[in-house]
C-alpha cells in the first residue's frame, strides 16, 4: 500500500476507490459505499489493509455529511464531494460504518498493525483520525 499521509484518502487504495466512486453512475454510488463498508464489517478472518482503506474512505464520506463532520477537501477524495458536495445515502449506512471502523480497529486488522508498527511513540494520527470518524458517525 502506497501511503503518503495519515488521512482517510491518503493512500493508493483509497484514492483508486474514490476514483471509481467518482466515475460511477450517480445511482450506483451509494451501493459502492455500502459494499466497501460491508466488506470490512463482515470480515471474520484477518482484515486486509486494502479492504480497510476503502472502508475508511467510505466512512469519511459519510462522516462529512453529518452535522459535526468535517468537509472533504482532499484532492484524492471524489471530486464531486470536495468542498461540501453530498452523496444521497440511506440512513443505515452510518451504523454500518461504525461497525466497519470497529472491525478495522480490532486486533486482527492489517491496517491497524501497519499504523501501530509505523509509530514508535504509540500515537498515530491515522488511528486518531479513524477514531474521530467513528465519534462523528456514532453521534
PDB file of N, CA, C and O in Angstrom, residues 42-123:
ATOM      1  N   UNK A  42     -17.932  -7.191   7.695  1.00  0.00           N
ATOM      2  CA  UNK A  42     -18.264  -8.606   7.681  1.00  0.00           C
ATOM      3  C   UNK A  42     -17.084  -9.560   7.694  1.00  0.00           C
ATOM      4  O   UNK A  42     -17.273 -10.773   7.747  1.00  0.00           O
ATOM      5  N   UNK A  43     -15.881  -9.046   7.650  1.00  0.00           N
ATOM      6  CA  UNK A  43     -14.694  -9.915   7.611  1.00  0.00           C
ATOM      7  C   UNK A  43     -14.512 -10.618   8.956  1.00  0.00           C
ATOM      8  O   UNK A  43     -14.408  -9.969   9.987  1.00  0.00           O
ATOM      9  N   UNK A  44     -14.455 -11.941   8.922  1.00  0.00           N
ATOM     10  CA  UNK A  44     -14.281 -12.704  10.156  1.00  0.00           C
ATOM     11  C   UNK A  44     -12.836 -13.145  10.363  1.00  0.00           C
ATOM     12  O   UNK A  44     -12.434 -13.452  11.472  1.00  0.00           O
ATOM     13  N   UNK A  45     -12.052 -13.165   9.311  1.00  0.00           N
ATOM     14  CA  UNK A  45     -10.641 -13.518   9.433  1.00  0.00           C
ATOM     15  C   UNK A  45      -9.793 -12.265   9.547  1.00  0.00           C
ATOM     16  O   UNK A  45     -10.270 -11.191   9.917  1.00  0.00           O
ATOM     17  N   UNK A  46      -8.537 -12.424   9.234  1.00  0.00           N
ATOM     18  CA  UNK A  46      -7.595 -11.308   9.257  1.00  0.00           C
ATOM     19  C   UNK A  46      -8.028 -10.271   8.229  1.00  0.00           C
ATOM     20  O   UNK A  46      -8.235 -10.593   7.059  1.00  0.00           O
ATOM     21  N   UNK A  47      -8.192  -9.025   8.638  1.00  0.00           N
ATOM     22  CA  UNK A  47      -8.690  -7.970   7.761  1.00  0.00           C
ATOM     23  C   UNK A  47      -7.550  -7.359   6.953  1.00  0.00           C
ATOM     24  O   UNK A  47      -6.620  -6.780   7.524  1.00  0.00           O
ATOM     25  N   UNK A  48      -7.629  -7.480   5.646  1.00  0.00           N
ATOM     26  CA  UNK A  48      -6.630  -6.942   4.734  1.00  0.00           C
ATOM     27  C   UNK A  48      -6.647  -5.413   4.764  1.00  0.00           C
ATOM     28  O   UNK A  48      -7.709  -4.787   4.844  1.00  0.00           O
ATOM     29  N   UNK A  49      -5.470  -4.807   4.667  1.00  0.00           N
ATOM     30  CA  UNK A  49      -5.351  -3.353   4.721  1.00  0.00           C
ATOM     31  C   UNK A  49      -6.094  -2.675   3.578  1.00  0.00           C
ATOM     32  O   UNK A  49      -6.667  -1.591   3.773  1.00  0.00           O
ATOM     33  N   UNK A  50      -6.113  -3.263   2.394  1.00  0.00           N
ATOM     34  CA  UNK A  50      -6.818  -2.636   1.273  1.00  0.00           C
ATOM     35  C   UNK A  50      -8.320  -2.558   1.528  1.00  0.00           C
ATOM     36  O   UNK A  50      -8.955  -1.543   1.218  1.00  0.00           O
ATOM     37  N   UNK A  51      -8.889  -3.596   2.097  1.00  0.00           N
ATOM     38  CA  UNK A  51     -10.313  -3.586   2.442  1.00  0.00           C
ATOM     39  C   UNK A  51     -10.565  -2.484   3.472  1.00  0.00           C
ATOM     40  O   UNK A  51     -11.542  -1.731   3.378  1.00  0.00           O
ATOM     41  N   UNK A  52      -9.677  -2.371   4.437  1.00  0.00           N
ATOM     42  CA  UNK A  52      -9.807  -1.333   5.460  1.00  0.00           C
ATOM     43  C   UNK A  52      -9.705   0.062   4.858  1.00  0.00           C
ATOM     44  O   UNK A  52     -10.490   0.954   5.209  1.00  0.00           O
ATOM     45  N   UNK A  53      -8.762   0.273   3.961  1.00  0.00           N
ATOM     46  CA  UNK A  53      -8.570   1.603   3.357  1.00  0.00           C
ATOM     47  C   UNK A  53      -9.810   2.054   2.599  1.00  0.00           C
ATOM     48  O   UNK A  53     -10.199   3.229   2.683  1.00  0.00           O
ATOM     49  N   UNK A  54     -10.438   1.156   1.861  1.00  0.00           N
ATOM     50  CA  UNK A  54     -11.659   1.504   1.138  1.00  0.00           C
ATOM     51  C   UNK A  54     -12.782   1.839   2.118  1.00  0.00           C
ATOM     52  O   UNK A  54     -13.516   2.813   1.921  1.00  0.00           O
ATOM     53  N   UNK A  55     -12.907   1.067   3.174  1.00  0.00           N
ATOM     54  CA  UNK A  55     -13.961   1.311   4.164  1.00  0.00           C
ATOM     55  C   UNK A  55     -13.727   2.618   4.907  1.00  0.00           C
ATOM     56  O   UNK A  55     -14.684   3.346   5.208  1.00  0.00           O
ATOM     57  N   UNK A  56     -12.492   2.932   5.202  1.00  0.00           N
ATOM     58  CA  UNK A  56     -12.194   4.198   5.884  1.00  0.00           C
ATOM     59  C   UNK A  56     -12.561   5.378   4.988  1.00  0.00           C
ATOM     60  O   UNK A  56     -13.149   6.363   5.444  1.00  0.00           O
ATOM     61  N   UNK A  57     -12.251   5.280   3.705  1.00  0.00           N
ATOM     62  CA  UNK A  57     -12.634   6.344   2.770  1.00  0.00           C
ATOM     63  C   UNK A  57     -14.153   6.479   2.722  1.00  0.00           C
ATOM     64  O   UNK A  57     -14.691   7.605   2.745  1.00  0.00           O
ATOM     65  N   UNK A  58     -14.853   5.358   2.661  1.00  0.00           N
ATOM     66  CA  UNK A  58     -16.318   5.390   2.642  1.00  0.00           C
ATOM     67  C   UNK A  58     -16.865   6.007   3.928  1.00  0.00           C
ATOM     68  O   UNK A  58     -17.796   6.828   3.891  1.00  0.00           O
ATOM     69  N   UNK A  59     -16.282   5.629   5.065  1.00  0.00           N
ATOM     70  CA  UNK A  59     -16.720   6.190   6.348  1.00  0.00           C
ATOM     71  C   UNK A  59     -16.466   7.691   6.407  1.00  0.00           C
ATOM     72  O   UNK A  59     -17.292   8.458   6.933  1.00  0.00           O
ATOM     73  N   UNK A  60     -15.352   8.135   5.860  1.00  0.00           N
ATOM     74  CA  UNK A  60     -15.044   9.575   5.852  1.00  0.00           C
ATOM     75  C   UNK A  60     -16.051  10.339   5.013  1.00  0.00           C
ATOM     76  O   UNK A  60     -16.440  11.469   5.359  1.00  0.00           O
ATOM     77  N   UNK A  61     -16.493   9.747   3.924  1.00  0.00           N
ATOM     78  CA  UNK A  61     -17.510  10.384   3.085  1.00  0.00           C
ATOM     79  C   UNK A  61     -18.810  10.534   3.861  1.00  0.00           C
ATOM     80  O   UNK A  61     -19.439  11.596   3.851  1.00  0.00           O
ATOM     81  N   UNK A  62     -19.205   9.490   4.571  1.00  0.00           N
ATOM     82  CA  UNK A  62     -20.427   9.564   5.369  1.00  0.00           C
ATOM     83  C   UNK A  62     -20.284  10.551   6.521  1.00  0.00           C
ATOM     84  O   UNK A  62     -21.205  11.325   6.803  1.00  0.00           O
ATOM     85  N   UNK A  63     -19.141  10.538   7.187  1.00  0.00           N
ATOM     86  CA  UNK A  63     -18.925  11.435   8.324  1.00  0.00           C
ATOM     87  C   UNK A  63     -18.983  12.897   7.888  1.00  0.00           C
ATOM     88  O   UNK A  63     -19.480  13.759   8.637  1.00  0.00           O
ATOM     89  N   UNK A  64     -18.505  13.191   6.697  1.00  0.00           N
ATOM     90  CA  UNK A  64     -18.513  14.572   6.209  1.00  0.00           C
ATOM     91  C   UNK A  64     -19.926  15.106   6.050  1.00  0.00           C
ATOM     92  O   UNK A  64     -20.138  16.320   6.095  1.00  0.00           O
ATOM     93  N   UNK A  65     -20.883  14.218   5.898  1.00  0.00           N
ATOM     94  CA  UNK A  65     -22.269  14.634   5.702  1.00  0.00           C
ATOM     95  C   UNK A  65     -23.043  14.739   7.012  1.00  0.00           C
ATOM     96  O   UNK A  65     -24.211  15.120   7.002  1.00  0.00           O
ATOM     97  N   UNK A  66     -22.395  14.410   8.126  1.00  0.00           N
ATOM     98  CA  UNK A  66     -23.044  14.517   9.434  1.00  0.00           C
ATOM     99  C   UNK A  66     -22.917  15.951   9.949  1.00  0.00           C
ATOM    100  O   UNK A  66     -21.993  16.686   9.567  1.00  0.00           O
ATOM    101  N   UNK A  67     -23.808  16.376  10.836  1.00  0.00           N
ATOM    102  CA  UNK A  67     -23.752  17.762  11.327  1.00  0.00           C
ATOM    103  C   UNK A  67     -22.406  18.165  11.933  1.00  0.00           C
ATOM    104  O   UNK A  67     -21.962  19.299  11.751  1.00  0.00           O
ATOM    105  N   UNK A  68     -21.729  17.250  12.611  1.00  0.00           N
ATOM    106  CA  UNK A  68     -20.439  17.590  13.225  1.00  0.00           C
ATOM    107  C   UNK A  68     -19.252  17.141  12.374  1.00  0.00           C
ATOM    108  O   UNK A  68     -18.106  17.220  12.813  1.00  0.00           O
ATOM    109  N   UNK A  69     -19.513  16.673  11.160  1.00  0.00           N
ATOM    110  CA  UNK A  69     -18.455  16.178  10.287  1.00  0.00           C
ATOM    111  C   UNK A  69     -17.664  17.289   9.630  1.00  0.00           C
ATOM    112  O   UNK A  69     -18.144  18.405   9.452  1.00  0.00           O
ATOM    113  N   UNK A  70     -16.428  16.942   9.268  1.00  0.00           N
ATOM    114  CA  UNK A  70     -15.559  17.880   8.570  1.00  0.00           C
ATOM    115  C   UNK A  70     -15.771  17.756   7.068  1.00  0.00           C
ATOM    116  O   UNK A  70     -15.877  16.651   6.550  1.00  0.00           O
ATOM    117  N   UNK A  71     -15.822  18.881   6.366  1.00  0.00           N
ATOM    118  CA  UNK A  71     -15.980  18.784   4.909  1.00  0.00           C
ATOM    119  C   UNK A  71     -14.782  18.106   4.253  1.00  0.00           C
ATOM    120  O   UNK A  71     -13.674  18.136   4.784  1.00  0.00           O
ATOM    121  N   UNK A  72     -15.026  17.508   3.127  1.00  0.00           N
ATOM    122  CA  UNK A  72     -13.976  16.823   2.379  1.00  0.00           C
ATOM    123  C   UNK A  72     -13.248  17.835   1.507  1.00  0.00           C
ATOM    124  O   UNK A  72     -13.865  18.505   0.684  1.00  0.00           O
ATOM    125  N   UNK A  73     -11.948  17.928   1.706  1.00  0.00           N
ATOM    126  CA  UNK A  73     -11.140  18.861   0.916  1.00  0.00           C
ATOM    127  C   UNK A  73      -9.956  18.184   0.240  1.00  0.00           C
ATOM    128  O   UNK A  73      -9.274  18.810  -0.564  1.00  0.00           O
ATOM    129  N   UNK A  74      -9.714  16.930   0.538  1.00  0.00           N
ATOM    130  CA  UNK A  74      -8.576  16.213  -0.020  1.00  0.00           C
ATOM    131  C   UNK A  74      -8.679  16.123  -1.539  1.00  0.00           C
ATOM    132  O   UNK A  74      -9.740  15.786  -2.086  1.00  0.00           O
ATOM    133  N   UNK A  75      -7.588  16.364  -2.203  1.00  0.00           N
ATOM    134  CA  UNK A  75      -7.587  16.245  -3.671  1.00  0.00           C
ATOM    135  C   UNK A  75      -7.661  14.785  -4.119  1.00  0.00           C
ATOM    136  O   UNK A  75      -7.847  14.519  -5.305  1.00  0.00           O
ATOM    137  N   UNK A  76      -7.561  13.846  -3.202  1.00  0.00           N
ATOM    138  CA  UNK A  76      -7.658  12.424  -3.525  1.00  0.00           C
ATOM    139  C   UNK A  76      -9.065  11.873  -3.293  1.00  0.00           C
ATOM    140  O   UNK A  76      -9.344  10.740  -3.659  1.00  0.00           O
ATOM    141  N   UNK A  77      -9.931  12.661  -2.694  1.00  0.00           N
ATOM    142  CA  UNK A  77     -11.318  12.270  -2.482  1.00  0.00           C
ATOM    143  C   UNK A  77     -12.085  12.415  -3.796  1.00  0.00           C
ATOM    144  O   UNK A  77     -11.610  13.065  -4.727  1.00  0.00           O
ATOM    145  N   UNK A  78     -13.270  11.829  -3.875  1.00  0.00           N
ATOM    146  CA  UNK A  78     -14.059  12.006  -5.095  1.00  0.00           C
ATOM    147  C   UNK A  78     -14.302  13.495  -5.368  1.00  0.00           C
ATOM    148  O   UNK A  78     -14.673  14.245  -4.473  1.00  0.00           O
ATOM    149  N   UNK A  79     -14.097  13.870  -6.603  1.00  0.00           N
ATOM    150  CA  UNK A  79     -14.210  15.281  -6.976  1.00  0.00           C
ATOM    151  C   UNK A  79     -15.599  15.841  -6.684  1.00  0.00           C
ATOM    152  O   UNK A  79     -15.733  16.986  -6.234  1.00  0.00           O
ATOM    153  N   UNK A  80     -16.634  15.032  -6.896  1.00  0.00           N
ATOM    154  CA  UNK A  80     -17.991  15.536  -6.702  1.00  0.00           C
ATOM    155  C   UNK A  80     -18.317  15.819  -5.236  1.00  0.00           C
ATOM    156  O   UNK A  80     -19.313  16.474  -4.941  1.00  0.00           O
ATOM    157  N   UNK A  81     -17.491  15.352  -4.318  1.00  0.00           N
ATOM    158  CA  UNK A  81     -17.735  15.569  -2.889  1.00  0.00           C
ATOM    159  C   UNK A  81     -16.857  16.651  -2.263  1.00  0.00           C
ATOM    160  O   UNK A  81     -17.073  17.026  -1.114  1.00  0.00           O
ATOM    161  N   UNK A  82     -15.896  17.129  -2.985  1.00  0.00           N
ATOM    162  CA  UNK A  82     -14.985  18.123  -2.413  1.00  0.00           C
ATOM    163  C   UNK A  82     -15.709  19.427  -2.121  1.00  0.00           C
ATOM    164  O   UNK A  82     -16.632  19.819  -2.818  1.00  0.00           O
ATOM    165  N   UNK A  83     -15.253  20.060  -1.073  1.00  0.00           N
ATOM    166  CA  UNK A  83     -15.756  21.385  -0.702  1.00  0.00           C
ATOM    167  C   UNK A  83     -17.265  21.411  -0.484  1.00  0.00           C
ATOM    168  O   UNK A  83     -17.972  22.294  -0.963  1.00  0.00           O
ATOM    169  N   UNK A  84     -17.770  20.398   0.224  1.00  0.00           N
ATOM    170  CA  UNK A  84     -19.162  20.417   0.649  1.00  0.00           C
ATOM    171  C   UNK A  84     -20.134  19.648  -0.208  1.00  0.00           C
ATOM    172  O   UNK A  84     -21.333  19.663   0.065  1.00  0.00           O
ATOM    173  N   UNK A  85     -19.671  18.955  -1.247  1.00  0.00           N
ATOM    174  CA  UNK A  85     -20.570  18.144  -2.058  1.00  0.00           C
ATOM    175  C   UNK A  85     -21.191  17.034  -1.230  1.00  0.00           C
ATOM    176  O   UNK A  85     -20.686  16.669  -0.175  1.00  0.00           O
ATOM    177  N   UNK A  86     -22.312  16.496  -1.707  1.00  0.00           N
ATOM    178  CA  UNK A  86     -23.033  15.485  -0.939  1.00  0.00           C
ATOM    179  C   UNK A  86     -23.337  14.258  -1.794  1.00  0.00           C
ATOM    180  O   UNK A  86     -23.362  14.331  -3.011  1.00  0.00           O
ATOM    181  N   UNK A  87     -23.593  13.176  -1.090  1.00  0.00           N
ATOM    182  CA  UNK A  87     -23.997  11.924  -1.704  1.00  0.00           C
ATOM    183  C   UNK A  87     -25.259  11.477  -0.985  1.00  0.00           C
ATOM    184  O   UNK A  87     -25.285  11.395   0.252  1.00  0.00           O
ATOM    185  N   UNK A  88     -26.313  11.229  -1.724  1.00  0.00           N
ATOM    186  CA  UNK A  88     -27.574  10.794  -1.137  1.00  0.00           C
ATOM    187  C   UNK A  88     -27.447   9.318  -0.758  1.00  0.00           C
ATOM    188  O   UNK A  88     -27.349   8.456  -1.628  1.00  0.00           O
ATOM    189  N   UNK A  89     -27.415   9.046   0.549  1.00  0.00           N
ATOM    190  CA  UNK A  89     -27.235   7.675   1.035  1.00  0.00           C
ATOM    191  C   UNK A  89     -28.311   7.339   2.063  1.00  0.00           C
ATOM    192  O   UNK A  89     -28.830   8.218   2.740  1.00  0.00           O
ATOM    193  N   UNK A  90     -28.640   6.060   2.190  1.00  0.00           N
ATOM    194  CA  UNK A  90     -29.610   5.645   3.205  1.00  0.00           C
ATOM    195  C   UNK A  90     -29.080   5.896   4.621  1.00  0.00           C
ATOM    196  O   UNK A  90     -27.873   5.869   4.864  1.00  0.00           O
ATOM    197  N   UNK A  91     -29.999   6.126   5.537  1.00  0.00           N
ATOM    198  CA  UNK A  91     -29.636   6.438   6.921  1.00  0.00           C
ATOM    199  C   UNK A  91     -28.887   5.312   7.626  1.00  0.00           C
ATOM    200  O   UNK A  91     -28.112   5.563   8.543  1.00  0.00           O
ATOM    201  N   UNK A  92     -29.093   4.058   7.226  1.00  0.00           N
ATOM    202  CA  UNK A  92     -28.466   2.939   7.923  1.00  0.00           C
ATOM    203  C   UNK A  92     -26.967   2.824   7.672  1.00  0.00           C
ATOM    204  O   UNK A  92     -26.278   2.080   8.368  1.00  0.00           O
ATOM    205  N   UNK A  93     -26.442   3.579   6.732  1.00  0.00           N
ATOM    206  CA  UNK A  93     -25.017   3.444   6.422  1.00  0.00           C
ATOM    207  C   UNK A  93     -24.113   3.974   7.533  1.00  0.00           C
ATOM    208  O   UNK A  93     -22.994   3.489   7.691  1.00  0.00           O
ATOM    209  N   UNK A  94     -24.562   4.934   8.312  1.00  0.00           N
ATOM    210  CA  UNK A  94     -23.727   5.433   9.417  1.00  0.00           C
ATOM    211  C   UNK A  94     -23.468   4.311  10.427  1.00  0.00           C
ATOM    212  O   UNK A  94     -22.332   4.139  10.884  1.00  0.00           O
ATOM    213  N   UNK A  95     -24.500   3.547  10.766  1.00  0.00           N
ATOM    214  CA  UNK A  95     -24.317   2.431  11.703  1.00  0.00           C
ATOM    215  C   UNK A  95     -23.410   1.363  11.108  1.00  0.00           C
ATOM    216  O   UNK A  95     -22.569   0.784  11.819  1.00  0.00           O
ATOM    217  N   UNK A  96     -23.542   1.093   9.820  1.00  0.00           N
ATOM    218  CA  UNK A  96     -22.666   0.133   9.151  1.00  0.00           C
ATOM    219  C   UNK A  96     -21.227   0.629   9.168  1.00  0.00           C
ATOM    220  O   UNK A  96     -20.290  -0.149   9.387  1.00  0.00           O
ATOM    221  N   UNK A  97     -21.037   1.917   8.977  1.00  0.00           N
ATOM    222  CA  UNK A  97     -19.688   2.496   9.007  1.00  0.00           C
ATOM    223  C   UNK A  97     -19.070   2.346  10.393  1.00  0.00           C
ATOM    224  O   UNK A  97     -17.870   2.064  10.511  1.00  0.00           O
ATOM    225  N   UNK A  98     -19.844   2.509  11.444  1.00  0.00           N
ATOM    226  CA  UNK A  98     -19.337   2.319  12.804  1.00  0.00           C
ATOM    227  C   UNK A  98     -18.882   0.876  12.990  1.00  0.00           C
ATOM    228  O   UNK A  98     -17.803   0.613  13.540  1.00  0.00           O
ATOM    229  N   UNK A  99     -19.672  -0.076  12.504  1.00  0.00           N
ATOM    230  CA  UNK A  99     -19.278  -1.495  12.608  1.00  0.00           C
ATOM    231  C   UNK A  99     -18.005  -1.768  11.813  1.00  0.00           C
ATOM    232  O   UNK A  99     -17.130  -2.514  12.266  1.00  0.00           O
ATOM    233  N   UNK A 100     -17.889  -1.164  10.646  1.00  0.00           N
ATOM    234  CA  UNK A 100     -16.673  -1.341   9.837  1.00  0.00           C
ATOM    235  C   UNK A 100     -15.459  -0.774  10.562  1.00  0.00           C
ATOM    236  O   UNK A 100     -14.392  -1.406  10.601  1.00  0.00           O
ATOM    237  N   UNK A 101     -15.603   0.394  11.141  1.00  0.00           N
ATOM    238  CA  UNK A 101     -14.484   1.002  11.879  1.00  0.00           C
ATOM    239  C   UNK A 101     -14.101   0.134  13.073  1.00  0.00           C
ATOM    240  O   UNK A 101     -12.910  -0.071  13.341  1.00  0.00           O
ATOM    241  N   UNK A 102     -15.088  -0.370  13.791  1.00  0.00           N
ATOM    242  CA  UNK A 102     -14.781  -1.258  14.923  1.00  0.00           C
ATOM    243  C   UNK A 102     -13.983  -2.471  14.452  1.00  0.00           C
ATOM    244  O   UNK A 102     -13.042  -2.904  15.116  1.00  0.00           O
ATOM    245  N   UNK A 103     -14.333  -3.004  13.294  1.00  0.00           N
ATOM    246  CA  UNK A 103     -13.603  -4.153  12.750  1.00  0.00           C
ATOM    247  C   UNK A 103     -12.186  -3.765  12.340  1.00  0.00           C
ATOM    248  O   UNK A 103     -11.234  -4.499  12.559  1.00  0.00           O
ATOM    249  N   UNK A 104     -12.042  -2.590  11.748  1.00  0.00           N
ATOM    250  CA  UNK A 104     -10.731  -2.092  11.326  1.00  0.00           C
ATOM    251  C   UNK A 104      -9.826  -1.856  12.525  1.00  0.00           C
ATOM    252  O   UNK A 104      -8.612  -2.074  12.458  1.00  0.00           O
ATOM    253  N   UNK A 105     -10.381  -1.466  13.641  1.00  0.00           N
ATOM    254  CA  UNK A 105      -9.600  -1.183  14.843  1.00  0.00           C
ATOM    255  C   UNK A 105      -9.351  -2.432  15.696  1.00  0.00           C
ATOM    256  O   UNK A 105      -8.655  -2.358  16.703  1.00  0.00           O
ATOM    257  N   UNK A 106      -9.878  -3.569  15.281  1.00  0.00           N
ATOM    258  CA  UNK A 106      -9.693  -4.819  16.031  1.00  0.00           C
ATOM    259  C   UNK A 106      -8.244  -5.297  15.927  1.00  0.00           C
ATOM    260  O   UNK A 106      -7.477  -4.865  15.068  1.00  0.00           O
ATOM    261  N   UNK A 107      -7.891  -6.224  16.794  1.00  0.00           N
ATOM    262  CA  UNK A 107      -6.514  -6.724  16.866  1.00  0.00           C
ATOM    263  C   UNK A 107      -6.062  -7.424  15.591  1.00  0.00           C
ATOM    264  O   UNK A 107      -4.889  -7.358  15.235  1.00  0.00           O
ATOM    265  N   UNK A 108      -6.980  -8.074  14.891  1.00  0.00           N
ATOM    266  CA  UNK A 108      -6.587  -8.827  13.693  1.00  0.00           C
ATOM    267  C   UNK A 108      -6.850  -8.028  12.406  1.00  0.00           C
ATOM    268  O   UNK A 108      -7.445  -8.513  11.463  1.00  0.00           O
ATOM    269  N   UNK A 109      -6.364  -6.792  12.404  1.00  0.00           N
ATOM    270  CA  UNK A 109      -6.500  -5.890  11.264  1.00  0.00           C
ATOM    271  C   UNK A 109      -5.110  -5.481  10.775  1.00  0.00           C
ATOM    272  O   UNK A 109      -4.317  -4.912  11.536  1.00  0.00           O
ATOM    273  N   UNK A 110      -4.832  -5.783   9.516  1.00  0.00           N
ATOM    274  CA  UNK A 110      -3.538  -5.405   8.953  1.00  0.00           C
ATOM    275  C   UNK A 110      -3.354  -3.889   8.964  1.00  0.00           C
ATOM    276  O   UNK A 110      -2.265  -3.389   9.257  1.00  0.00           O
ATOM    277  N   UNK A 111      -4.417  -3.126   8.670  1.00  0.00           N
ATOM    278  CA  UNK A 111      -4.320  -1.662   8.666  1.00  0.00           C
ATOM    279  C   UNK A 111      -3.868  -1.151  10.034  1.00  0.00           C
ATOM    280  O   UNK A 111      -2.946  -0.358  10.133  1.00  0.00           O
ATOM    281  N   UNK A 112      -4.516  -1.639  11.075  1.00  0.00           N
ATOM    282  CA  UNK A 112      -4.155  -1.201  12.430  1.00  0.00           C
ATOM    283  C   UNK A 112      -2.714  -1.592  12.765  1.00  0.00           C
ATOM    284  O   UNK A 112      -1.954  -0.793  13.309  1.00  0.00           O
ATOM    285  N   UNK A 113      -2.341  -2.822  12.451  1.00  0.00           N
ATOM    286  CA  UNK A 113      -0.970  -3.275  12.728  1.00  0.00           C
ATOM    287  C   UNK A 113       0.065  -2.419  12.004  1.00  0.00           C
ATOM    288  O   UNK A 113       1.101  -2.068  12.581  1.00  0.00           O
ATOM    289  N   UNK A 114      -0.204  -2.104  10.742  1.00  0.00           N
ATOM    290  CA  UNK A 114       0.745  -1.284   9.978  1.00  0.00           C
ATOM    291  C   UNK A 114       0.935   0.091  10.608  1.00  0.00           C
ATOM    292  O   UNK A 114       2.070   0.580  10.716  1.00  0.00           O
ATOM    293  N   UNK A 115      -0.168   0.710  11.027  1.00  0.00           N
ATOM    294  CA  UNK A 115      -0.039   2.036  11.634  1.00  0.00           C
ATOM    295  C   UNK A 115       0.603   1.970  13.023  1.00  0.00           C
ATOM    296  O   UNK A 115       1.370   2.845  13.386  1.00  0.00           O
ATOM    297  N   UNK A 116       0.302   0.928  13.784  1.00  0.00           N
ATOM    298  CA  UNK A 116       0.944   0.790  15.094  1.00  0.00           C
ATOM    299  C   UNK A 116       2.438   0.527  14.941  1.00  0.00           C
ATOM    300  O   UNK A 116       3.243   1.077  15.690  1.00  0.00           O
ATOM    301  N   UNK A 117       2.819  -0.290  13.966  1.00  0.00           N
ATOM    302  CA  UNK A 117       4.232  -0.582  13.722  1.00  0.00           C
ATOM    303  C   UNK A 117       4.982   0.650  13.225  1.00  0.00           C
ATOM    304  O   UNK A 117       6.162   0.834  13.519  1.00  0.00           O
ATOM    305  N   UNK A 118       4.308   1.485  12.465  1.00  0.00           N
ATOM    306  CA  UNK A 118       4.946   2.675  11.892  1.00  0.00           C
ATOM    307  C   UNK A 118       5.178   3.769  12.934  1.00  0.00           C
ATOM    308  O   UNK A 118       5.985   4.670  12.716  1.00  0.00           O
ATOM    309  N   UNK A 119       4.484   3.668  14.056  1.00  0.00           N
ATOM    310  CA  UNK A 119       4.561   4.718  15.056  1.00  0.00           C
ATOM    311  C   UNK A 119       5.229   4.196  16.324  1.00  0.00           C
ATOM    312  O   UNK A 119       4.601   3.543  17.132  1.00  0.00           O
ATOM    313  N   UNK A 120       6.477   4.530  16.500  1.00  0.00           N
ATOM    314  CA  UNK A 120       7.248   4.058  17.654  1.00  0.00           C
ATOM    315  C   UNK A 120       6.822   4.718  18.960  1.00  0.00           C
ATOM    316  O   UNK A 120       7.064   4.189  20.033  1.00  0.00           O
ATOM    317  N   UNK A 121       6.190   5.881  18.879  1.00  0.00           N
ATOM    318  CA  UNK A 121       5.819   6.615  20.095  1.00  0.00           C
ATOM    319  C   UNK A 121       4.447   6.236  20.641  1.00  0.00           C
ATOM    320  O   UNK A 121       4.034   6.731  21.687  1.00  0.00           O
ATOM    321  N   UNK A 122       3.707   5.397  19.921  1.00  0.00           N
ATOM    322  CA  UNK A 122       2.422   4.937  20.434  1.00  0.00           C
ATOM    323  C   UNK A 122       1.254   5.858  20.128  1.00  0.00           C
ATOM    324  O   UNK A 122       0.152   5.614  20.608  1.00  0.00           O
ATOM    325  N   UNK A 123       1.463   6.910  19.393  1.00  0.00           N
ATOM    326  CA  UNK A 123       0.358   7.780  18.990  1.00  0.00           C
ATOM    327  C   UNK A 123       0.346   7.856  17.469  1.00  0.00           C
ATOM    328  O   UNK A 123       1.352   8.166  16.858  1.00  0.00           O
TER     329      UNK A 123
END
